Every structure is written in C-alpha cells, then in structure tokens.
XYZ file of N, CA, C and O in Angstrom:
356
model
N 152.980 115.514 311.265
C 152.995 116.301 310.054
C 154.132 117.325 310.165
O 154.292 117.911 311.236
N 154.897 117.563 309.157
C 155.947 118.582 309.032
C 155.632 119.980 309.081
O 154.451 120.282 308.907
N 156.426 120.839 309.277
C 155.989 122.317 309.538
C 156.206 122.742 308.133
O 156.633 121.851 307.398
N 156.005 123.918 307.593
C 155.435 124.403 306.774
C 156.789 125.666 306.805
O 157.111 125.923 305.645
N 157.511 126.372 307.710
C 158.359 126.927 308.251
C 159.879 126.222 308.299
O 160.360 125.419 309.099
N 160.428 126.858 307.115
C 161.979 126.122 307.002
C 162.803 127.242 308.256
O 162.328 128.336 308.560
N 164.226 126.616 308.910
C 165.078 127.061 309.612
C 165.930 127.551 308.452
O 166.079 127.253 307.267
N 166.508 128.581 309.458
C 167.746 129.370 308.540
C 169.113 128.192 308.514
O 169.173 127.601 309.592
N 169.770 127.924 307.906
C 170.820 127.051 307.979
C 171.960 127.935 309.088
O 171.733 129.144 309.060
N 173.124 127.534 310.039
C 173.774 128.456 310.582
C 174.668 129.312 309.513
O 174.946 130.508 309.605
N 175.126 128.218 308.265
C 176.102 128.045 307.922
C 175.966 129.094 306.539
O 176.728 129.040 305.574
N 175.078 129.833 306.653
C 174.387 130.792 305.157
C 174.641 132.595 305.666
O 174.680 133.268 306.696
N 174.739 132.727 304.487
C 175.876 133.737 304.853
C 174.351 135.070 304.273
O 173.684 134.920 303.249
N 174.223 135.961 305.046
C 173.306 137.686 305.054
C 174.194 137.981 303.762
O 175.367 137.864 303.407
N 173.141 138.367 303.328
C 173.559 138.990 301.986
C 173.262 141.016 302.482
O 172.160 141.338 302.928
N 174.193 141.911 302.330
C 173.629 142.991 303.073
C 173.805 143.859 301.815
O 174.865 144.268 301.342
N 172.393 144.083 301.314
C 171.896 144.829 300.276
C 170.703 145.876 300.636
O 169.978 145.511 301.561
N 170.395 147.152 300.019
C 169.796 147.836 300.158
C 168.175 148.044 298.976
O 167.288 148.805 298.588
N 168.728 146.780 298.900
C 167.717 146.385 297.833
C 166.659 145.301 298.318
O 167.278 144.456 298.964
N 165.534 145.048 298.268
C 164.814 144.171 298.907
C 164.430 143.116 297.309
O 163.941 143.298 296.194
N 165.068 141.908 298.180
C 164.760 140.650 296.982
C 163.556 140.096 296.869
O 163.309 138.980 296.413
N 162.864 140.825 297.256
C 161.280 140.285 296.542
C 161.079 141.033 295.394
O 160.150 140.632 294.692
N 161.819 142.224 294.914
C 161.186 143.489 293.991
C 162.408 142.829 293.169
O 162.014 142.303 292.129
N 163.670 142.741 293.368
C 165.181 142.282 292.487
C 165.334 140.850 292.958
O 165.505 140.728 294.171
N 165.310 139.885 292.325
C 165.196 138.591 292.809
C 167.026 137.970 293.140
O 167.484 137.248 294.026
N 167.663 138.667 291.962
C 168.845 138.727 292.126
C 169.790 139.106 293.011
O 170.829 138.506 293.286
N 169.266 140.439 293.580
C 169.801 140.712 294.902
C 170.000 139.740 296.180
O 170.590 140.140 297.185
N 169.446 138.385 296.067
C 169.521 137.762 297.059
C 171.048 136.609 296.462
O 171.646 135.920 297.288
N 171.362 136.615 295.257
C 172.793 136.150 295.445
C 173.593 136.894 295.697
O 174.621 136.418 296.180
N 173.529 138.215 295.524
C 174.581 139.424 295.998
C 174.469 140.310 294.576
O 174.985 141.417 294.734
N 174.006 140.138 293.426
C 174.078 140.941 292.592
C 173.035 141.770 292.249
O 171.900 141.304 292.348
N 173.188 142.970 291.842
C 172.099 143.654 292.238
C 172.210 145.335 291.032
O 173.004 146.220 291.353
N 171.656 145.434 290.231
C 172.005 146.429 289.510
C 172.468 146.596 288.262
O 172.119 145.784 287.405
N 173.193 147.494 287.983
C 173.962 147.491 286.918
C 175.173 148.488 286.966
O 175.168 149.437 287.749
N 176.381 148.203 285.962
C 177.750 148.627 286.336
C 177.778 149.673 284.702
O 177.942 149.324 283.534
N 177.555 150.914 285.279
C 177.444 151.818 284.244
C 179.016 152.044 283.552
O 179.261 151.830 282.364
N 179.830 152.434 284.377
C 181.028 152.162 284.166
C 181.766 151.013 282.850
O 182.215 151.357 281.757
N 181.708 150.013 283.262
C 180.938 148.679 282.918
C 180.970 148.919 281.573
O 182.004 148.819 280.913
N 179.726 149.281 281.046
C 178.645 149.581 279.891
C 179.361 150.580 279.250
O 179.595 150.504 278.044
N 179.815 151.714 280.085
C 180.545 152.754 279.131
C 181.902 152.205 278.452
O 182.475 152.613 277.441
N 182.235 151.149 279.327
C 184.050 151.042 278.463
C 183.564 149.574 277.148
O 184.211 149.462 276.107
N 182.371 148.608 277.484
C 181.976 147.954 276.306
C 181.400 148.484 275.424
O 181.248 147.901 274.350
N 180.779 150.121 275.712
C 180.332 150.754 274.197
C 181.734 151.405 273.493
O 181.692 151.421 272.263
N 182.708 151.830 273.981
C 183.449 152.370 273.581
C 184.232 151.513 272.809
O 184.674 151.787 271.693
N 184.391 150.508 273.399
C 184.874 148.731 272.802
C 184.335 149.048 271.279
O 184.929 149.556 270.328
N 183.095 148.598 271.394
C 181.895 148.618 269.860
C 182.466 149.766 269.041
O 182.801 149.541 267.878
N 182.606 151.034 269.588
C 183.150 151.734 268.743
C 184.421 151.601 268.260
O 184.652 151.992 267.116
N 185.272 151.126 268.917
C 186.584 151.191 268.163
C 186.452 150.025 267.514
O 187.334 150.034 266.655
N 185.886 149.098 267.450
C 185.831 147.561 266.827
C 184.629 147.989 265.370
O 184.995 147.659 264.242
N 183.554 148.555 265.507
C 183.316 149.111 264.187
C 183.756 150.102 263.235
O 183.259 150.315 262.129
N 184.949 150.816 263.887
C 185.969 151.888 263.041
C 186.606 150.884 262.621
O 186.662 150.842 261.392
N 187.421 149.544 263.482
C 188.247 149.066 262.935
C 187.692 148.284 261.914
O 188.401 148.179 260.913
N 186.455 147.624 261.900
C 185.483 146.850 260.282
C 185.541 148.142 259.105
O 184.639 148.320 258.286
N 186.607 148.873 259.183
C 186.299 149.805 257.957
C 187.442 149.290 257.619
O 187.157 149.201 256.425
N 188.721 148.790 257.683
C 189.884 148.519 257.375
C 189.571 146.931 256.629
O 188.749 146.211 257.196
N 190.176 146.486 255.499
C 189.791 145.149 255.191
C 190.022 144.832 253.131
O 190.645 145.223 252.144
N 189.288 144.144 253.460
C 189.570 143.789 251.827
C 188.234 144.184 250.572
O 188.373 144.002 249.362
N 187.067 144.710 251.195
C 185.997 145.398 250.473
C 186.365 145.827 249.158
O 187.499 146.004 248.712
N 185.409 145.949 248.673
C 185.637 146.992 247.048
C 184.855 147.859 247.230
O 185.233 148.665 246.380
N 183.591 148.544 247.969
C 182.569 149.195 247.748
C 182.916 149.659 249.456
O 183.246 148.949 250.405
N 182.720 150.912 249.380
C 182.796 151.758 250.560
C 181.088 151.971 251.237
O 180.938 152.569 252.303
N 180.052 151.476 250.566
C 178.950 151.663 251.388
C 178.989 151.032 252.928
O 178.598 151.549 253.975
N 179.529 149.881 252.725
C 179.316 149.607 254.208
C 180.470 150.041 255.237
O 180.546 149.601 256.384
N 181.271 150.876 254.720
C 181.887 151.915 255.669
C 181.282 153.026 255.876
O 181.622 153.381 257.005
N 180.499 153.863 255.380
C 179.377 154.463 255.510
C 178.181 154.189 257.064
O 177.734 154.985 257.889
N 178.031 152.850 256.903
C 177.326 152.301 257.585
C 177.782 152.210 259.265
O 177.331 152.763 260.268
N 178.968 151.170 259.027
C 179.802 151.854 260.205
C 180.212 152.609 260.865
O 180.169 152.587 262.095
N 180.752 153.528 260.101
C 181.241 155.175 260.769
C 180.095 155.663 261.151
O 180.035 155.909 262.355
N 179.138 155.891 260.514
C 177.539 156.197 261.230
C 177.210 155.362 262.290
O 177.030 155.919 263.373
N 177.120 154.450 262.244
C 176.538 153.613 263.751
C 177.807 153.970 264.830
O 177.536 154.318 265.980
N 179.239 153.851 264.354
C 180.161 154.299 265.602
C 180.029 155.761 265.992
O 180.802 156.065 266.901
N 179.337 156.648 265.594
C 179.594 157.872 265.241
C 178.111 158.201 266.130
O 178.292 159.072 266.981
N 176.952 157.757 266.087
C 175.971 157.286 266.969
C 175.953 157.131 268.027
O 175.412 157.688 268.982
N 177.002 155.778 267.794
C 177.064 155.469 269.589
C 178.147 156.221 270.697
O 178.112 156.201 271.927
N 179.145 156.910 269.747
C 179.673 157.873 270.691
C 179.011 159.142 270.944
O 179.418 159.872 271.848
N 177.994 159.468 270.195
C 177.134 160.703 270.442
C 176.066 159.605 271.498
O 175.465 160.395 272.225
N 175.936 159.188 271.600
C 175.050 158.338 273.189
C 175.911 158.302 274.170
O 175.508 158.508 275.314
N 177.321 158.021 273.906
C 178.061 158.051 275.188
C 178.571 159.284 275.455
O 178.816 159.492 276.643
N 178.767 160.037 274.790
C 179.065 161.470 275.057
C 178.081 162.342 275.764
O 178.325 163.367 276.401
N 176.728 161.670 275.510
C 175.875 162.870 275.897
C 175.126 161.909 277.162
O 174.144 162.462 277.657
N 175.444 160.672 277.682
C 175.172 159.807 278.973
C 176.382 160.241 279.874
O 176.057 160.562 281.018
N 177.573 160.302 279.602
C 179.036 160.609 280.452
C 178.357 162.339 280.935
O 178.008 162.470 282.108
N 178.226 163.497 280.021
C 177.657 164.491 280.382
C 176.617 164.691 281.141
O 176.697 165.501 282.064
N 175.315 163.908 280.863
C 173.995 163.986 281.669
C 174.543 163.273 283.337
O 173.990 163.698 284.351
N 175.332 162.500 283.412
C 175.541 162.139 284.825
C 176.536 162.767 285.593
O 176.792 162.321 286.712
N 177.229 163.903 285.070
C 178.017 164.914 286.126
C 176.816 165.966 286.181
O 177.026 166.724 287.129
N 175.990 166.192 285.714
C 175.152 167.342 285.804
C 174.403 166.651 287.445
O 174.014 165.545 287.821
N 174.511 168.133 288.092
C 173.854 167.628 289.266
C 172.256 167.980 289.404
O 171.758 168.887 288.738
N 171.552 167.248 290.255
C 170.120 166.473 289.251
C 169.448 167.696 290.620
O 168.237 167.880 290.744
C-alpha cells in the first residue's frame, strides 16, 4: 500500500514569505498582498480618463456633471488615503 506522505521534489524552489499559506493561499506561488502604490496610479488613471469623457460630441452637459463628480470623488479618496498613510499610526 502507498504512503499517504508525498516527498518534497529536490527541484522546487522555498517560497520565503512572511505570510503563512494556509490563511493566503496565494502566498504559496509567491504572491501575496496588495500593491497600494499600484492602486493609487490606476485610480488616478480613472480620473484623468473620466475628465477626459467630458470632451466629445454630446449635446447635453448632464453627463459631464456626472463625471466631474465621480472624478472629483475619487480624487477626494485618493487624497485623503495618500494623507492617512504618512500619518504615523
């Protein structure tokens, strides 16, 4: 009967994380977290890409309204996330 107990292969490479992959399952390919950094330069993206949906061929300015408010939103979230993380905790 076979054992029940697999061998480590030689040829498999330690993943050296401070994260334990039973709680992050992901951590055991090497990724592990999230890249705030990252996140701040794709919201800033969103914002300049919904200022720029105000430029176009429209007749009715409501849904520039709409835009400038949601970009106008999300830089008051990134303005006040960039601030809350130099504050020392």
């Amino acid at each position: 009967m076979a054992a029940t107990d697999l061998d480590k292969a030689s040829t498999e490479r330690a993943v050296a994380t401070s994260v334990d992959p039973a709680e992050v399952p992901s951590a055991a390919w090497g990724w592990s977290g999230e890249s705030r950094k990252t996140f701040r330069i794709a919201g800033w993206f969103v914002v300049l890409a919904l200022l720029g949906m105000t430029i176009g061929n429209h007749q009715g300015h409501v849904e520039d309204l709409f835009l400038i408010g949601l970009a106008g939103l999300m830089a008051v979230i990134l303005i006040v996330d960039s601030l809350t993380r130099r504050m020392p905790k």
